[in-house]
Amino acid sequence: MTTSANPAPTPDQQAATADFIARHRGAADAELAAALVRHAGQLALRMRQRGLGSLGTGYKTSISDVVTDADRAAEEFVAEALTALRPADGLLGEEGAARDSATGRTWVIDPVDGTYNFSQGSDYFCSAIAVVEGEPAGGDVRIGAVHRPSTDTTWLAAEGRATRDGVELGRLEGASISEKALVTYLHPASMGDDALREVWLRAAQRAATIRMMGAGSVDLANIASGQMGGWLQHTVADWDWLPGKALVEAAGGRAVKVDAGGVTWCIAGNEQLVRELEATLAAHD
């Protein structure tokens, strides 16, 4: 349960949204997605720069499942802009934005991914969007956009091409998980589940090293860029998975789901690494 209400947009935020809408009336979907995540991410960063003490913070399912006024303001901006610019498309946002699609297309919104990091002053967070044809959970991801405000870096996947700040990413080369870092996450509450924990351990112990950094879309964007190696996490929400999935696939990698240990795992990376992890999880189950 959250402990703070949605704050009303400030006059400056309202003016900035109106200006954004006016400037992007003729934008193509990919251009619009990249612009939306950059504006949303920079809005969140500016709000935090006023001071963490002034940033309203609440909680959802646990002390580490955080929501802030910046999450809400960033999602409200994206939803308002898309209502003006893509009124027939659907919306699905982490903080509650929702609209049925009349076109078969849905914009899946994560206004601040890595909110716990964000709320603690860390720079490891982003804003992310995916555009999906069909139902978000099983549709065709046409566009993925991720913006990391602290480095002013934007990744974009569209039409089979992945870029970082407009420069095309190289294709992911095959490599074993034993040669690469595995970027992953296992919540403390999951560690007491024997079946789930054993699946995770079987996969994790194969990696050259492990990293847990707390913002899935940043992780996946970095993997698409050839950094780290593979990504493994269970029970991932659409907004935490689809933008990065689009990037990894557009960079020549694989991004799949596998059922094991009573949950569904998301795996991403180069094709060889993903097949190794798939086999490991399948053998356990």
Tab-separated table of C-alpha atoms in Angstrom:
chain	number	residue	atom	x	y	z
A	1	MET	CA	0.000	0.000	0.000
A	2	THR	CA	1.282	3.448	-0.844
A	3	THR	CA	1.457	6.198	1.725
A	4	SER	CA	1.264	9.311	-0.457
A	5	ALA	CA	-1.308	10.570	-2.936
A	6	ASN	CA	-0.613	11.567	-6.518
A	7	PRO	CA	0.621	15.190	-6.484
A	8	ALA	CA	-0.923	17.617	-8.960
A	9	PRO	CA	1.400	18.575	-11.848
A	10	THR	CA	3.103	21.911	-11.304
A	11	PRO	CA	2.466	24.744	-13.802
A	12	ASP	CA	5.990	24.193	-15.170
A	13	GLN	CA	5.286	20.477	-15.687
A	14	GLN	CA	1.977	21.254	-17.411
A	15	ALA	CA	3.672	23.763	-19.711
A	16	ALA	CA	6.457	21.302	-20.523
A	17	THR	CA	3.923	18.585	-21.381
A	18	ALA	CA	1.974	20.934	-23.651
A	19	ASP	CA	5.201	21.958	-25.392
A	20	PHE	CA	6.242	18.310	-25.819
A	21	ILE	CA	2.896	17.447	-27.402
A	22	ALA	CA	3.117	20.400	-29.790
A	23	ARG	CA	6.666	19.482	-30.859
A	24	HIS	CA	5.888	15.802	-31.472
A	25	ARG	CA	2.619	15.982	-33.414
A	26	GLY	CA	4.214	14.498	-36.513
A	27	ALA	CA	6.691	12.155	-34.853
A	28	ALA	CA	6.949	8.534	-35.925
A	29	ASP	CA	6.427	5.929	-33.198
A	30	ALA	CA	10.113	5.160	-32.641
A	31	GLU	CA	11.057	8.834	-32.461
A	32	LEU	CA	8.170	9.458	-30.079
A	33	ALA	CA	9.119	6.526	-27.814
A	34	ALA	CA	12.705	7.777	-27.510
A	35	ALA	CA	11.531	11.310	-26.759
A	36	LEU	CA	9.010	10.132	-24.173
A	37	VAL	CA	11.524	8.120	-22.139
A	38	ARG	CA	14.065	10.912	-22.227
A	39	HIS	CA	11.545	13.525	-21.051
A	40	ALA	CA	10.128	11.209	-18.359
A	41	GLY	CA	13.549	10.193	-17.070
A	42	GLN	CA	14.889	13.727	-16.950
A	43	LEU	CA	11.698	14.883	-15.190
A	44	ALA	CA	12.239	12.261	-12.490
A	45	LEU	CA	15.897	13.243	-12.110
A	46	ARG	CA	15.038	16.944	-11.756
A	47	MET	CA	12.470	16.133	-9.090
A	48	ARG	CA	15.071	14.152	-7.143
A	49	GLN	CA	17.654	16.903	-7.474
A	50	ARG	CA	15.418	19.130	-5.357
A	51	GLY	CA	16.276	16.789	-2.475
A	52	LEU	CA	15.283	13.274	-1.439
A	53	GLY	CA	13.532	14.723	1.614
A	54	SER	CA	11.091	16.604	-0.612
A	55	LEU	CA	10.260	13.547	-2.734
A	56	GLY	CA	7.076	11.840	-1.509
A	57	THR	CA	7.709	8.111	-1.145
A	58	GLY	CA	5.337	5.202	-0.530
A	59	TYR	CA	5.434	1.421	-0.539
A	60	LYS	CA	3.596	-1.316	-2.416
A	61	THR	CA	4.256	-4.924	-1.410
A	62	SER	CA	7.352	-4.471	0.790
A	63	ILE	CA	9.841	-1.980	2.184
A	64	SER	CA	11.936	-2.365	-0.984
A	65	ASP	CA	8.963	-2.070	-3.394
A	66	VAL	CA	8.952	1.722	-3.532
A	67	VAL	CA	6.914	4.306	-5.416
A	68	THR	CA	7.710	8.028	-5.433
A	69	ASP	CA	6.105	11.240	-6.601
A	70	ALA	CA	8.595	11.159	-9.489
A	71	ASP	CA	7.268	7.767	-10.694
A	72	ARG	CA	3.756	9.152	-10.717
A	73	ALA	CA	4.665	12.454	-12.359
A	74	ALA	CA	6.697	10.734	-15.079
A	75	GLU	CA	3.917	8.257	-15.861
A	76	GLU	CA	1.303	11.007	-15.853
A	77	PHE	CA	3.388	12.926	-18.394
A	78	VAL	CA	3.710	9.882	-20.688
A	79	ALA	CA	0.016	9.024	-20.399
A	80	GLU	CA	-1.079	12.605	-21.125
A	81	ALA	CA	1.258	12.890	-24.107
A	82	LEU	CA	0.085	9.580	-25.571
A	83	THR	CA	-3.567	10.473	-24.999
A	84	ALA	CA	-2.982	13.534	-27.169
A	85	LEU	CA	-0.673	11.949	-29.755
A	86	ARG	CA	-1.862	8.310	-29.947
A	87	PRO	CA	-5.440	8.432	-28.595
A	88	ALA	CA	-6.540	5.088	-30.092
A	89	ASP	CA	-3.573	3.075	-28.805
A	90	GLY	CA	-3.692	1.231	-25.515
A	91	LEU	CA	-1.733	2.127	-22.378
A	92	LEU	CA	-0.331	-0.087	-19.620
A	93	GLY	CA	1.736	1.603	-16.920
A	94	GLU	CA	3.365	0.369	-13.744
A	95	GLU	CA	1.734	3.115	-11.691
A	96	GLY	CA	-1.775	2.508	-12.973
A	97	ALA	CA	-2.079	4.136	-16.388
A	98	ALA	CA	-4.448	1.936	-18.395
A	99	ARG	CA	-6.466	2.268	-21.582
A	100	ASP	CA	-7.858	-0.391	-23.896
A	101	SER	CA	-6.467	-0.380	-27.418
A	102	ALA	CA	-8.614	0.321	-30.462
A	103	THR	CA	-5.668	-0.317	-32.809
A	104	GLY	CA	-4.242	-3.538	-31.377
A	105	ARG	CA	-1.174	-1.612	-30.197
A	106	THR	CA	-0.275	-0.890	-26.564
A	107	TRP	CA	2.370	1.396	-25.069
A	108	VAL	CA	3.823	-0.331	-21.988
A	109	ILE	CA	5.277	2.256	-19.610
A	110	ASP	CA	7.815	2.035	-16.774
A	111	PRO	CA	8.238	5.661	-15.656
A	112	VAL	CA	11.113	4.904	-13.261
A	113	ASP	CA	12.674	1.451	-13.357
A	114	GLY	CA	14.940	0.912	-10.361
A	115	THR	CA	12.835	3.041	-8.037
A	116	TYR	CA	14.501	1.724	-4.880
A	117	ASN	CA	17.877	2.759	-6.322
A	118	PHE	CA	16.377	6.096	-7.348
A	119	SER	CA	14.937	6.696	-3.872
A	120	GLN	CA	18.350	6.037	-2.299
A	121	GLY	CA	20.196	8.534	-4.506
A	122	SER	CA	21.754	5.939	-6.848
A	123	ASP	CA	22.189	6.739	-10.539
A	124	TYR	CA	21.261	3.174	-11.610
A	125	PHE	CA	17.699	3.787	-12.808
A	126	CYS	CA	15.910	4.588	-16.057
A	127	SER	CA	12.633	5.258	-17.814
A	128	ALA	CA	11.449	2.653	-20.318
A	129	ILE	CA	8.695	2.067	-22.892
A	130	ALA	CA	7.720	-0.774	-25.215
A	131	VAL	CA	5.230	-0.652	-28.066
A	132	VAL	CA	3.491	-3.997	-28.488
A	133	GLU	CA	1.235	-5.295	-31.249
A	134	GLY	CA	-1.336	-7.554	-29.580
A	135	GLU	CA	-1.655	-8.387	-25.898
A	136	PRO	CA	1.413	-7.114	-24.006
A	137	ALA	CA	2.223	-10.450	-22.377
A	138	GLY	CA	2.353	-12.376	-25.651
A	139	GLY	CA	2.350	-9.844	-28.453
A	140	ASP	CA	4.933	-8.683	-30.951
A	141	VAL	CA	7.239	-6.070	-29.383
A	142	ARG	CA	7.763	-3.529	-32.151
A	143	ILE	CA	9.693	-0.846	-30.260
A	144	GLY	CA	11.737	-0.692	-27.068
A	145	ALA	CA	13.139	2.549	-25.632
A	146	VAL	CA	15.231	3.032	-22.476
A	147	HIS	CA	16.688	6.286	-21.128
A	148	ARG	CA	19.217	6.457	-18.299
A	149	PRO	CA	19.013	10.036	-16.994
A	150	SER	CA	22.273	10.099	-15.043
A	151	THR	CA	24.316	9.531	-18.209
A	152	ASP	CA	21.774	11.066	-20.635
A	153	THR	CA	21.889	7.828	-22.637
A	154	THR	CA	19.013	6.555	-24.770
A	155	TRP	CA	18.730	3.083	-26.271
A	156	LEU	CA	16.171	2.416	-28.994
A	157	ALA	CA	15.070	-0.781	-30.757
A	158	ALA	CA	12.872	-0.452	-33.842
A	159	GLU	CA	12.548	-2.240	-37.170
A	160	GLY	CA	15.165	-4.819	-36.199
A	161	ARG	CA	17.816	-2.208	-35.385
A	162	ALA	CA	19.192	-1.337	-31.943
A	163	THR	CA	20.964	1.964	-31.241
A	164	ARG	CA	22.524	3.805	-28.317
A	165	ASP	CA	22.339	7.587	-28.724
A	166	GLY	CA	21.706	7.059	-32.421
A	167	VAL	CA	24.714	4.800	-33.029
A	168	GLU	CA	23.873	1.259	-34.092
A	169	LEU	CA	24.894	-1.448	-31.648
A	170	GLY	CA	27.112	-4.299	-32.754
A	171	ARG	CA	25.682	-7.795	-32.979
A	172	LEU	CA	26.000	-9.885	-29.829
A	173	GLU	CA	28.654	-12.553	-30.237
A	174	GLY	CA	28.195	-16.055	-28.900
A	175	ALA	CA	29.830	-16.848	-25.570
A	176	SER	CA	29.261	-19.282	-22.720
A	177	ILE	CA	27.772	-18.216	-19.402
A	178	SER	CA	31.000	-19.527	-17.841
A	179	GLU	CA	32.801	-16.659	-19.582
A	180	LYS	CA	30.338	-13.908	-18.786
A	181	ALA	CA	28.691	-12.038	-15.926
A	182	LEU	CA	25.116	-12.981	-15.073
A	183	VAL	CA	23.006	-9.962	-14.115
A	184	THR	CA	20.206	-11.249	-11.930
A	185	TYR	CA	18.010	-10.689	-8.893
A	186	LEU	CA	16.522	-12.848	-6.176
A	187	HIS	CA	14.366	-11.132	-3.559
A	188	PRO	CA	15.111	-12.174	0.030
A	189	ALA	CA	11.541	-13.479	0.316
A	190	SER	CA	12.277	-15.951	-2.490
A	191	MET	CA	15.362	-17.352	-0.819
A	192	GLY	CA	13.275	-19.449	1.552
A	193	ASP	CA	11.507	-21.227	-1.311
A	194	ASP	CA	13.618	-24.353	-1.759
A	195	ALA	CA	12.505	-25.223	-5.293
A	196	LEU	CA	12.856	-21.684	-6.587
A	197	ARG	CA	16.181	-21.076	-4.860
A	198	GLU	CA	17.683	-24.304	-6.177
A	199	VAL	CA	16.751	-23.397	-9.744
A	200	TRP	CA	18.416	-20.012	-9.344
A	201	LEU	CA	21.546	-21.532	-7.789
A	202	ARG	CA	21.935	-24.097	-10.554
A	203	ALA	CA	21.914	-21.306	-13.128
A	204	ALA	CA	23.899	-18.725	-11.175
A	205	GLN	CA	26.765	-21.043	-10.244
A	206	ARG	CA	27.563	-21.525	-13.932
A	207	ALA	CA	28.377	-17.837	-14.461
A	208	ALA	CA	31.830	-16.246	-14.439
A	209	THR	CA	30.492	-13.763	-11.883
A	210	ILE	CA	27.174	-12.381	-10.589
A	211	ARG	CA	25.821	-8.847	-10.441
A	212	MET	CA	22.579	-7.612	-8.846
A	213	MET	CA	22.024	-3.958	-9.698
A	214	GLY	CA	18.290	-3.435	-9.360
A	215	ALA	CA	17.031	-1.942	-12.637
A	216	GLY	CA	16.129	-4.552	-15.218
A	217	SER	CA	15.777	-2.266	-18.219
A	218	VAL	CA	19.216	-0.727	-17.599
A	219	ASP	CA	20.619	-4.255	-17.218
A	220	LEU	CA	19.078	-5.391	-20.494
A	221	ALA	CA	20.128	-2.235	-22.364
A	222	ASN	CA	23.700	-2.791	-21.207
A	223	ILE	CA	23.551	-6.441	-22.277
A	224	ALA	CA	22.287	-5.376	-25.702
A	225	SER	CA	25.320	-3.062	-25.846
A	226	GLY	CA	27.675	-6.010	-25.286
A	227	GLN	CA	28.347	-5.362	-21.614
A	228	MET	CA	28.019	-8.012	-18.914
A	229	GLY	CA	26.605	-11.186	-20.445
A	230	GLY	CA	23.225	-12.636	-19.517
A	231	TRP	CA	20.125	-11.707	-17.538
A	232	LEU	CA	18.014	-13.976	-15.348
A	233	GLN	CA	15.026	-13.073	-13.192
A	234	HIS	CA	11.705	-14.680	-12.299
A	235	THR	CA	8.152	-13.309	-12.318
A	236	VAL	CA	9.016	-10.187	-14.279
A	237	ALA	CA	6.326	-7.586	-15.052
A	238	ASP	CA	5.754	-6.665	-18.707
A	239	TRP	CA	7.096	-3.128	-18.196
A	240	ASP	CA	10.338	-4.521	-16.708
A	241	TRP	CA	10.860	-7.030	-19.522
A	242	LEU	CA	9.526	-5.848	-22.871
A	243	PRO	CA	11.637	-2.707	-23.522
A	244	GLY	CA	14.888	-4.561	-22.818
A	245	LYS	CA	13.739	-7.695	-24.625
A	246	ALA	CA	13.282	-5.593	-27.765
A	247	LEU	CA	16.810	-4.197	-27.425
A	248	VAL	CA	18.493	-7.576	-26.878
A	249	GLU	CA	16.679	-9.177	-29.808
A	250	ALA	CA	17.423	-6.246	-32.111
A	251	ALA	CA	21.109	-6.616	-31.203
A	252	GLY	CA	21.038	-10.251	-32.339
A	253	GLY	CA	20.503	-11.867	-28.947
A	254	ARG	CA	17.671	-13.953	-27.517
A	255	ALA	CA	15.124	-13.116	-24.844
A	256	VAL	CA	12.885	-15.982	-23.707
A	257	LYS	CA	10.747	-17.258	-20.849
A	258	VAL	CA	11.190	-20.654	-19.176
A	259	ASP	CA	9.046	-22.282	-16.473
A	260	ALA	CA	11.034	-23.906	-13.647
A	261	GLY	CA	10.738	-24.216	-9.876
A	262	GLY	CA	7.106	-23.172	-9.923
A	263	VAL	CA	7.745	-19.765	-11.536
A	264	THR	CA	8.465	-18.269	-14.952
A	265	TRP	CA	12.011	-17.056	-15.574
A	266	CYS	CA	13.052	-14.413	-18.093
A	267	ILE	CA	16.433	-15.055	-19.722
A	268	ALA	CA	18.297	-12.755	-22.120
A	269	GLY	CA	21.734	-12.512	-23.697
A	270	ASN	CA	23.656	-13.887	-26.638
A	271	GLU	CA	22.144	-16.987	-28.214
A	272	GLN	CA	24.691	-19.499	-26.866
A	273	LEU	CA	24.413	-18.207	-23.302
A	274	VAL	CA	20.615	-18.231	-23.354
A	275	ARG	CA	20.469	-21.790	-24.685
A	276	GLU	CA	22.810	-22.925	-21.902
A	277	LEU	CA	20.623	-21.328	-19.246
A	278	GLU	CA	17.456	-22.703	-20.848
A	279	ALA	CA	18.916	-26.206	-20.695
A	280	THR	CA	19.991	-25.751	-17.077
A	281	LEU	CA	16.549	-24.616	-15.961
A	282	ALA	CA	14.743	-27.261	-18.018
A	283	ALA	CA	16.926	-30.030	-16.580
A	284	HIS	CA	16.061	-28.969	-13.044
A	285	ASP	CA	12.324	-28.823	-13.665
